[in-house]
């Protein structure tokens, strides 16, 4: 459950000229009202160009590969996906469909690409095969041409090979000669070689199962045996009345996980050396890295209860392991991707929440902490670059405010006074720093600034725009600006005094003398932050244009506020989150322009769960709610996510307390609208079925909308149009003044 999915997608109809004409038909689909959009921004290793993915005619569904050449200032398309696909629709394998679902990839065409180390080649998958483009060449070179689907392709560190997974086995191909080497043959059925298992992809933030040694002599890889995981039949009901039975191994909370082994295979003779992961088999292999010497493999071993994380160095020559450091927590440990080995010294950088907030620390290879690099009551989000020559570390974080992310630098020679903010514009910044740390690409937005991309010097000085996207008269959203609603930001205090951040949108034609219905857009779960100082055009804008006050609150349990802020949900989901959302609703009700008798709520995934909880526990406040794809019984969700917060199902009453079922009699008749995709492979449709059954047993009437063939994201232009039209109609009916 990585994120909630709320984006409505966007469509601009030709000839539209009035703000009041912004309807759901124009909000869902494409092209984008945000203006020209780019994704996958990357700086070439040699600093000569910025490459990115861009949709056709603002259509972000089919992506092509583009470049901005820095010296000439020219922008050009490098690869047109249609030229390779011949205009035919791309057919994905079931493995790739599942992989993209885990990564929340909704587009097609060229959806990912990679640079070789020297920056002279680009690698991308398309149509199930792999292609390499020499920078300056007119056409891409096809590396594979098989009926199988090649996935998780990577350049080797020196660029001589491309590695990939085919039929659950690991392969490499020589880029120059095209010669393939099959490095494993055991993969198939329940054995996955070099592939990340379901929970690694969905919950652990690990999308791969293999890692190149820096000298490209060998590859570390996982061997995953799925046979211990329960095999369930998932029924995908399609719109034409067909029923497809999908066999899926799903690790329900409290049930066995996969077994994982870690091996290292050499390219020269394809021999495998297995690494000892420890005596305890019921663990998670959280992360794998190589030390710069290509002799040591570093792996992170997480206990099943997620209260202990070991960083272990495996010496491949002596076949010995050494635990370098161990993190422990009373509740749970959050995983991260902030391990960096310094190439020119015997030190490494590690991040930890041991202070209560995620910060960066310097260690030597023995595991001795040398010094903290950052500190304070704020959160570091991720390392962007390490400049050993310049003695600086570049990272993103939330130093000034939890609702804005920025790029910072700090000295590698520990000095708290060296902390420098490099992105000056207010808003949310997503950056990519060049290898030599001389420039960075800044992809950012703010409530008054649609997404834009700039190339900047490392001190933050603008070099040039890659996509300025000015909100002027030519912008596709310009016809609607006179009724565009910007959020207002503020803070409230939770019942324990904790500061909570919120955003509030007033109706487009706001009149302080009138009263309006209000809708709370909720997520509320761990690992997600909803209140951000950023641009957004989504269904909330439609609600505001139709006379609703729209409110969002990041309750306790959500992210980027420190560990204590998150820990309140431990063994007690649906308690502090509900209390905080009720506090937010009480604030709404206190506003003179809000009709306290007409407050609704909607949410997706964890937000769907929260919607049911709020309707059950605070029905005197929330008069109606739409719950999309909710978890209703946490025993029906996966091991890594659920056990992190609730422990094992047989350890106490946490699962019963956190389930929706003890409280659903509090739902008022016909105040709930339940929505679920009938092919959801993340939050199974079983959750909705069980809720329906219990509501019927309790005699609680409710509304229902199911979407045949749709997974957790309920994607598709026509489907989204139907969903949001239905949602608006629901709130119009339930929150009307009549």
XYZ file of C-alpha atoms in Angstrom, residues 69-721:
653
model
C 20.693 19.631 -25.345
C 22.265 22.066 -22.918
C 24.935 23.622 -25.158
C 22.642 24.297 -28.119
C 19.480 24.914 -26.138
C 17.584 22.629 -28.513
C 14.864 20.175 -27.581
C 14.233 17.147 -29.770
C 12.584 13.748 -29.715
C 15.096 10.905 -29.478
C 12.723 7.961 -29.872
C 9.118 7.931 -31.034
C 7.520 4.867 -29.453
C 5.092 4.574 -32.378
C 8.008 4.113 -34.806
C 9.034 0.976 -32.945
C 5.573 -0.361 -32.191
C 4.355 0.384 -35.697
C 1.282 2.122 -34.352
C 0.045 -1.073 -32.695
C -1.049 -1.173 -29.090
C 1.591 -2.540 -26.751
C 0.680 -5.915 -25.245
C 2.123 -6.510 -21.787
C 2.840 -9.833 -20.126
C 1.022 -10.606 -16.881
C 4.314 -10.223 -15.009
C 4.868 -6.774 -16.486
C 1.262 -5.744 -15.803
C 1.721 -6.690 -12.162
C 5.107 -4.966 -12.010
C 3.652 -1.729 -13.395
C 0.719 -1.951 -11.020
C 3.181 -2.173 -8.118
C 5.083 0.858 -9.468
C 1.880 2.817 -10.187
C 2.781 3.199 -13.866
C -0.343 4.167 -15.790
C 1.233 5.247 -19.093
C 2.468 3.117 -21.996
C 5.157 3.487 -24.626
C 8.601 4.230 -23.207
C 7.918 4.303 -19.473
C 11.514 3.886 -18.249
C 15.059 4.259 -19.538
C 18.658 4.123 -18.282
C 21.981 5.762 -19.134
C 25.228 3.892 -19.545
C 27.915 5.131 -17.143
C 29.656 7.189 -19.846
C 26.361 8.730 -20.928
C 26.810 7.664 -24.543
C 23.978 5.125 -24.621
C 20.382 4.902 -23.500
C 18.595 1.647 -22.707
C 14.824 1.267 -22.751
C 12.248 -1.552 -22.909
C 9.353 -1.398 -25.335
C 6.881 -4.005 -26.541
C 8.543 -6.721 -24.489
C 11.998 -6.259 -26.029
C 15.044 -4.141 -25.201
C 16.608 -1.327 -27.225
C 19.828 0.663 -26.969
C 20.187 4.112 -28.488
C 23.639 5.510 -29.209
C 23.505 9.233 -28.507
C 23.573 10.920 -31.916
C 22.244 7.893 -33.794
C 19.041 8.153 -35.797
C 17.661 4.772 -34.735
C 17.766 2.569 -31.673
C 19.420 -0.846 -31.827
C 17.225 -3.789 -30.911
C 18.967 -5.981 -28.342
C 16.375 -8.738 -27.915
C 13.682 -10.174 -30.163
C 11.799 -13.003 -28.494
C 8.263 -14.051 -27.729
C 9.104 -13.730 -24.035
C 8.916 -10.424 -22.159
C 12.222 -8.993 -20.925
C 11.869 -6.988 -17.703
C 13.990 -5.064 -15.178
C 16.721 -4.240 -17.704
C 19.926 -2.502 -16.560
C 23.258 -1.445 -17.974
C 26.259 -3.031 -16.303
C 28.401 -0.489 -14.402
C 30.871 -0.078 -17.273
C 28.209 -0.288 -19.957
C 29.506 -3.410 -21.684
C 26.441 -5.514 -20.914
C 22.710 -5.220 -20.433
C 21.098 -7.495 -17.862
C 17.443 -8.484 -17.682
C 14.919 -11.050 -16.475
C 13.283 -13.452 -18.911
C 10.992 -16.303 -17.889
C 11.972 -15.822 -14.232
C 15.684 -16.234 -14.982
C 18.628 -13.835 -15.145
C 20.368 -13.039 -18.449
C 22.995 -10.638 -19.759
C 23.673 -9.610 -23.324
C 26.867 -8.127 -24.744
C 25.887 -4.724 -26.131
C 28.422 -4.813 -28.976
C 28.047 -8.394 -30.169
C 24.513 -9.206 -29.073
C 25.731 -12.437 -27.483
C 23.485 -13.594 -24.651
C 24.625 -15.348 -21.493
C 22.040 -17.145 -19.369
C 23.154 -16.857 -15.751
C 20.404 -19.000 -14.198
C 18.126 -21.800 -15.317
C 16.257 -22.752 -12.146
C 13.611 -20.041 -12.469
C 10.063 -21.075 -13.252
C 6.838 -21.994 -11.476
C 7.343 -20.903 -7.841
C 11.056 -20.053 -8.234
C 11.941 -16.465 -9.115
C 15.546 -15.674 -9.963
C 16.579 -12.032 -9.721
C 13.004 -10.886 -9.189
C 11.493 -8.997 -6.275
C 8.608 -10.771 -4.575
C 5.184 -9.162 -4.129
C 5.766 -7.547 -0.714
C 9.229 -6.330 -1.717
C 7.663 -4.430 -4.604
C 4.449 -3.300 -2.952
C 5.594 -2.576 0.599
C 9.393 -2.528 0.866
C 10.227 -0.169 -1.977
C 12.468 -2.779 -3.641
C 11.567 -3.309 -7.293
C 14.514 -5.476 -8.301
C 16.123 -8.738 -7.279
C 19.660 -8.360 -8.681
C 22.619 -6.007 -8.351
C 25.819 -5.593 -10.423
C 29.253 -5.528 -8.803
C 31.014 -2.210 -9.565
C 33.681 -3.970 -11.669
C 30.868 -5.821 -13.558
C 32.535 -9.184 -12.946
C 29.551 -10.655 -11.118
C 25.971 -10.075 -10.053
C 24.303 -10.543 -6.695
C 20.782 -11.935 -7.064
C 17.874 -13.301 -5.077
C 16.414 -16.767 -5.362
C 12.798 -16.519 -4.219
C 10.702 -19.603 -3.513
C 7.019 -18.688 -3.436
C 5.781 -22.173 -2.578
C 5.230 -21.443 1.159
C 2.863 -18.576 0.291
C -0.819 -19.356 0.193
C -2.158 -19.909 -3.317
C -5.507 -18.207 -3.782
C -7.892 -18.011 -6.682
C -8.653 -14.419 -7.552
C -11.594 -13.929 -9.884
C -11.333 -11.122 -12.411
C -14.822 -10.247 -13.585
C -14.748 -8.429 -16.917
C -17.246 -6.079 -18.493
C -18.349 -8.632 -21.088
C -19.508 -11.049 -18.400
C -16.416 -13.219 -18.546
C -14.764 -14.598 -15.444
C -11.032 -15.250 -15.396
C -9.574 -17.254 -12.548
C -6.143 -15.945 -11.594
C -3.997 -18.053 -9.314
C -2.023 -15.682 -7.117
C 0.242 -16.334 -4.186
C -0.682 -13.733 -1.624
C 0.933 -13.564 1.837
C -1.998 -12.692 4.087
C -1.052 -11.276 7.489
C 0.174 -14.000 9.824
C 0.755 -16.559 7.056
C 4.088 -17.776 5.619
C 6.169 -15.508 3.398
C 8.421 -16.536 0.544
C 11.841 -17.916 1.338
C 14.716 -15.846 0.004
C 18.318 -16.784 -0.731
C 21.074 -14.436 -1.870
C 23.659 -15.598 -4.376
C 26.486 -14.125 -6.423
C 27.078 -15.380 -9.959
C 30.180 -14.684 -12.048
C 29.942 -13.683 -15.685
C 33.078 -15.586 -16.607
C 32.002 -19.106 -15.653
C 28.383 -18.653 -14.450
C 29.220 -20.210 -11.077
C 27.149 -19.204 -8.059
C 28.341 -18.543 -4.523
C 25.605 -18.455 -1.864
C 25.681 -15.952 0.988
C 24.703 -16.929 4.530
C 21.732 -14.756 5.530
C 21.742 -16.005 9.121
C 20.151 -18.738 11.190
C 16.655 -17.225 11.155
C 14.908 -18.026 7.875
C 11.709 -16.049 8.515
C 13.185 -12.669 7.602
C 12.933 -9.980 4.954
C 15.843 -9.246 2.650
C 15.286 -5.508 2.608
C 18.214 -4.104 0.592
C 21.358 -5.277 -1.204
C 24.373 -3.139 -2.162
C 27.972 -3.653 -3.201
C 30.940 -2.042 -1.514
C 33.231 -0.180 -3.941
C 35.833 -2.995 -3.839
C 33.459 -5.475 -5.589
C 34.528 -8.004 -2.984
C 31.960 -7.283 -0.287
C 28.190 -7.457 -0.554
C 26.178 -5.409 1.932
C 22.703 -6.676 2.732
C 20.026 -5.429 5.115
C 18.256 -8.165 7.047
C 14.941 -7.225 8.611
C 13.251 -9.322 11.281
C 9.725 -10.604 10.643
C 8.327 -8.252 13.307
C 10.255 -5.348 11.665
C 11.684 -4.201 14.994
C 15.281 -5.040 14.089
C 17.342 -4.232 10.999
C 20.908 -5.510 10.560
C 23.413 -4.137 8.065
C 25.688 -7.055 7.199
C 28.873 -7.154 5.101
C 29.557 -10.463 3.340
C 33.190 -11.076 2.349
C 33.092 -13.174 -0.828
C 36.741 -14.231 -0.583
C 36.728 -15.447 3.010
C 33.041 -16.486 2.924
C 32.440 -14.722 6.221
C 29.813 -12.227 7.374
C 30.097 -9.272 9.723
C 27.147 -7.389 11.219
C 28.232 -3.769 10.970
C 25.307 -2.081 12.712
C 21.892 -2.937 14.094
C 18.825 -0.693 14.362
C 16.081 -1.526 16.870
C 12.669 -0.032 17.636
C 9.873 -0.648 20.150
C 7.268 -0.318 17.388
C 8.692 -0.726 13.872
C 11.560 0.437 11.661
C 10.985 2.299 8.394
C 13.174 1.164 5.516
C 15.183 3.685 3.483
C 17.470 3.980 0.456
C 20.117 6.183 2.031
C 23.125 3.873 2.266
C 26.080 5.396 0.370
C 29.662 4.124 0.410
C 32.366 6.753 -0.063
C 34.678 5.508 -2.787
C 37.788 7.323 -1.630
C 37.662 6.444 2.044
C 36.626 3.734 4.474
C 33.378 5.485 5.415
C 29.712 5.258 4.549
C 26.567 7.332 5.028
C 23.502 5.853 6.698
C 20.160 7.299 7.720
C 18.359 6.521 10.944
C 15.305 7.611 12.935
C 16.987 6.933 16.281
C 16.698 10.625 17.218
C 12.967 10.519 16.494
C 13.451 12.048 13.022
C 15.194 10.604 9.982
C 18.707 12.041 9.745
C 22.012 11.246 8.079
C 25.052 9.834 9.868
C 28.661 9.119 8.967
C 30.124 5.717 9.849
C 33.398 3.921 9.265
C 33.409 0.422 7.779
C 33.731 -1.163 11.201
C 30.294 0.214 12.059
C 31.511 2.962 14.357
C 29.420 6.121 14.181
C 31.723 9.054 13.441
C 29.227 11.919 13.529
C 25.697 13.040 12.619
C 25.575 14.996 9.373
C 22.080 16.428 9.963
C 20.016 16.931 13.107
C 16.860 18.594 14.396
C 13.089 18.189 14.651
C 12.598 17.735 10.917
C 12.867 14.914 8.397
C 15.442 14.048 5.726
C 13.738 12.299 2.811
C 16.560 11.084 0.578
C 20.169 11.436 -0.569
C 20.522 12.897 -4.074
C 24.297 13.000 -4.569
C 27.581 12.630 -2.709
C 30.398 14.937 -3.854
C 33.505 13.504 -2.234
C 35.841 15.843 -4.108
C 33.899 18.900 -3.003
C 33.243 17.470 0.433
C 29.463 17.896 0.280
C 26.345 15.798 0.576
C 23.148 16.743 -1.277
C 19.761 15.604 -0.036
C 16.075 16.497 0.049
C 14.098 17.145 3.204
C 11.617 19.243 5.148
C 13.793 21.569 7.196
C 11.611 24.705 7.138
C 8.127 23.207 7.015
C 6.592 19.740 6.709
C 4.509 20.833 3.708
C 7.446 21.749 1.423
C 10.310 19.557 0.190
C 13.610 21.210 -0.786
C 17.164 20.401 -1.864
C 19.894 21.001 0.698
C 23.637 20.548 1.011
C 25.730 19.797 4.078
C 29.446 19.279 4.612
C 30.857 15.753 4.752
C 33.121 17.117 7.450
C 30.379 17.295 10.067
C 29.316 20.881 10.625
C 25.658 21.652 11.466
C 26.185 25.266 10.388
C 26.990 24.110 6.839
C 23.358 23.201 6.084
C 22.318 25.198 3.008
C 18.987 25.283 1.209
C 19.491 25.297 -2.560
C 15.911 25.488 -3.884
C 14.613 28.951 -3.092
C 11.107 28.915 -4.567
C 8.283 28.001 -2.215
C 6.728 24.694 -3.197
C 7.502 21.019 -3.568
C 10.768 20.161 -5.305
C 11.808 16.844 -6.850
C 15.420 17.063 -7.992
C 18.139 15.161 -9.824
C 21.738 16.212 -9.122
C 24.493 15.644 -11.683
C 27.255 13.169 -10.920
C 29.822 15.947 -10.484
C 27.328 17.953 -8.396
C 27.717 21.023 -10.593
C 24.074 21.294 -11.723
C 20.674 19.862 -10.928
C 17.294 19.451 -12.573
C 14.514 20.938 -10.465
C 11.023 19.615 -11.141
C 8.693 21.548 -8.887
C 5.291 23.131 -8.404
C 3.347 25.326 -5.992
C -0.368 26.171 -5.599
C 0.017 29.021 -8.112
C 2.722 27.320 -10.208
C 1.916 24.350 -12.476
C 4.631 21.678 -12.743
C 7.782 23.088 -14.328
C 11.293 21.836 -14.884
C 14.460 23.917 -14.734
C 18.177 23.294 -15.091
C 20.051 25.075 -12.316
C 23.580 25.542 -11.075
C 24.213 23.744 -7.827
C 23.802 27.001 -5.921
C 20.233 27.258 -7.231
C 20.894 29.825 -9.972
C 18.732 29.264 -13.055
C 20.620 28.136 -16.174
C 17.637 27.514 -18.417
C 14.094 26.221 -18.473
C 13.489 22.706 -19.709
C 9.750 23.238 -19.430
C 8.776 26.646 -18.026
C 5.050 26.020 -18.382
C 3.967 29.620 -17.674
C 0.391 30.037 -16.540
C -0.362 32.637 -19.217
C -3.116 33.161 -21.780
C -1.833 30.314 -23.948
C -1.842 27.789 -21.126
C -4.498 25.046 -21.517
C -5.821 25.872 -18.064
C -6.087 29.610 -18.790
C -9.831 29.516 -19.666
C -10.574 28.179 -16.187
C -8.381 30.421 -14.071
C -11.109 32.849 -13.064
C -12.750 30.037 -11.106
C -9.622 28.207 -10.032
C -9.568 27.610 -6.276
C -6.262 27.751 -4.421
C -5.935 25.959 -1.096
C -5.472 27.789 2.162
C -3.049 26.174 4.601
C -3.245 26.118 8.367
C -2.680 24.101 11.522
C -4.840 22.590 14.244
C -4.009 20.850 17.502
C -4.808 17.188 18.063
C -6.310 16.165 21.401
C -2.791 15.517 22.752
C -1.534 18.911 21.563
C 0.248 17.675 18.440
C 0.274 20.166 15.571
C -1.663 18.963 12.502
C -1.446 20.556 9.048
C -4.481 21.053 6.830
C -5.481 22.562 3.491
C -8.868 24.096 2.766
C -10.507 25.073 -0.515
C -13.490 27.427 -0.536
C -16.139 27.268 -3.268
C -15.218 29.013 -6.497
C -18.027 31.580 -6.118
C -17.472 31.976 -2.403
C -19.778 34.332 -0.542
C -18.969 34.735 3.146
C -22.652 35.379 3.887
C -23.697 31.950 2.619
C -23.253 28.482 4.086
C -21.886 25.553 2.084
C -21.587 21.779 2.363
C -18.096 20.429 2.969
C -16.276 17.285 1.857
C -13.204 15.861 3.584
C -10.719 14.172 1.244
C -8.998 11.632 3.505
C -6.141 9.161 3.321
C -4.799 9.105 6.863
C -2.518 6.077 6.606
C 1.205 5.599 7.214
C 3.803 6.466 4.588
C 1.647 9.106 2.891
C 1.440 12.886 3.173
C -1.502 14.686 1.568
C -1.100 18.320 2.643
C 1.632 19.726 0.404
C 2.428 23.156 -0.947
C 2.089 22.029 -4.567
C -0.036 22.372 -7.708
C -3.079 20.168 -8.044
C -6.002 19.902 -10.434
C -8.181 16.974 -9.464
C -11.676 16.060 -8.332
C -11.372 18.446 -5.384
C -11.331 21.299 -7.901
C -14.604 19.991 -9.345
C -16.127 19.855 -5.864
C -15.066 23.447 -5.160
C -16.518 24.611 -8.474
C -19.767 22.927 -7.564
C -20.191 24.758 -4.298
C -18.335 22.560 -1.797
C -15.730 23.425 0.804
C -12.954 20.819 0.467
C -10.724 19.900 3.395
C -7.606 17.718 3.795
C -5.788 16.987 7.050
C -2.608 15.005 7.693
C -3.518 13.185 10.876
C -1.153 11.477 13.276
C 0.089 8.272 11.672
C 1.001 9.923 8.370
C 4.553 10.594 7.236
C 7.287 13.278 7.232
C 6.556 14.417 10.789
C 8.879 12.147 12.758
C 8.563 8.703 14.288
C 6.470 9.632 17.342
C 3.901 11.192 15.014
C 3.615 7.849 13.196
C 3.818 5.499 16.173
C 0.387 6.350 17.584
C -1.215 3.823 15.230
C 0.856 0.905 16.555
C -1.527 -1.973 17.398
C -4.411 0.482 17.177
C -5.269 1.542 13.639
C -8.354 3.676 13.185
C -8.094 5.409 16.555
C -5.777 8.452 16.574
C -6.409 8.941 12.843
C -10.170 9.061 13.417
C -9.769 11.368 16.416
C -7.692 13.822 14.355
C -10.067 13.784 11.410
C -12.939 14.450 13.801
C -10.930 17.395 15.150
C -10.608 18.631 11.583
C -14.308 18.195 10.945
C -15.131 20.056 14.149
C -12.984 22.918 12.910
C -14.890 22.830 9.621
C -18.207 22.887 11.442
C -17.095 25.909 13.439
C -16.617 28.014 10.306
C -19.532 30.370 9.745
C -19.706 29.536 6.052
C -19.834 25.729 6.552
C -23.126 23.954 7.149
C -22.264 21.590 10.003
C -25.150 19.304 9.027
C -23.724 18.744 5.528
C -20.213 17.343 5.920
C -19.145 14.353 3.800
C -15.945 12.350 3.342
C -14.268 10.260 0.665
C -11.074 8.266 0.398
C -9.249 5.526 -1.474
C -7.402 2.456 -0.142
C -6.427 3.395 3.442
C -8.604 6.433 2.832
C -11.458 4.067 2.001
C -10.865 2.304 5.314
C -10.851 5.685 7.072
C -14.109 6.672 5.383
C -15.841 3.619 6.840
C -14.296 4.276 10.254
C -15.471 7.893 10.251
C -18.998 7.000 9.154
C -19.078 4.328 11.858
C -17.560 6.252 14.756
C -18.584 9.839 13.968
C -21.868 9.585 12.091
C -23.152 12.627 13.953
C -20.543 14.657 12.012
C -20.094 12.819 8.694
C -23.405 12.548 6.887
C -22.176 10.661 3.814
C -19.009 9.002 2.573
C -17.607 7.258 -0.475
C -15.140 4.470 0.291
C -13.007 3.256 -2.622
C -11.061 -0.039 -2.444
C -10.953 -0.173 1.370
C -9.217 -2.702 3.565
C -11.986 -3.838 5.898
C -10.321 -6.757 7.695
C -6.542 -6.430 8.119
C -6.231 -10.221 8.111
C -6.994 -9.927 4.390
C -4.001 -7.656 3.731
C -0.350 -8.595 3.291
C 2.271 -9.543 5.858
C 4.879 -6.806 5.591
C 2.486 -3.861 5.702
C -0.016 -5.180 8.223
C 2.303 -6.886 10.695
C 4.493 -3.760 10.813
C 1.682 -1.912 12.548
C -0.491 -4.618 14.119
C 1.909 -7.501 14.819
C 0.773 -11.089 14.251
C -2.980 -11.829 14.245
C -2.692 -14.252 17.172
C -0.776 -11.885 19.465
C -3.728 -9.950 20.866
C -6.803 -8.013 19.866
C -5.116 -5.417 17.593
C -6.710 -6.863 14.463
C -10.179 -6.846 15.991
C -9.763 -3.293 17.294
C -8.456 -2.076 13.934
C -11.085 -3.821 11.817
C -14.157 -1.893 10.672
C -16.594 -4.629 11.683
C -17.046 -3.924 15.432
C -18.252 -0.425 14.585
C -20.324 -0.638 11.390
C -23.656 -0.558 13.196
C -22.881 3.116 13.715
C -23.207 3.787 9.978
C -26.446 5.566 9.254
C -28.714 4.062 6.571
C -27.595 4.765 2.999
C -24.799 7.120 4.078
C -22.077 4.830 2.679
C -21.233 4.355 -0.979
C -18.842 1.416 -1.429
C -16.687 1.281 -4.592
C -14.234 -1.473 -5.580
C -12.448 -2.803 -8.657
C -13.409 -6.424 -9.241
C -9.895 -7.414 -10.349
C -8.030 -5.688 -7.494
C -4.869 -7.707 -6.818
C -3.685 -5.502 -3.945
C -6.716 -4.874 -1.736
C -8.687 -7.950 -2.754
C -12.366 -7.628 -3.644
C -12.899 -10.024 -0.702
C -12.651 -6.961 1.553
C -15.716 -5.439 -0.098
C -17.598 -8.758 -0.133
C -17.008 -9.282 3.583
C -18.169 -5.734 4.340
C -21.296 -6.180 2.229
C -22.142 -9.358 4.077
C -21.701 -7.784 7.519
C -23.688 -4.670 6.590
C -26.521 -6.864 5.358
C -26.435 -8.967 8.515
C -26.618 -5.796 10.608
C -29.438 -4.401 8.489
C -27.455 -1.350 7.388
C -28.511 -0.168 3.900
C -25.688 1.120 1.674
C -24.922 1.998 -1.936
C -22.546 -0.066 -4.093
C -20.580 0.444 -7.312
C -18.195 -2.189 -8.651
C -15.893 -1.917 -11.678
C -15.437 -5.130 -13.692
C -11.872 -5.887 -14.770
C -10.401 -2.979 -12.797
C -7.540 -3.261 -10.345
C -6.696 -1.102 -7.353
C -6.267 2.079 -9.395
C -9.608 1.694 -11.258
C -7.943 3.235 -14.306
C -9.258 4.143 -17.744
C -10.708 7.392 -19.056
C -14.301 6.213 -19.368
C -14.149 4.447 -16.019
C -12.731 7.462 -14.205
C -15.341 9.703 -15.803
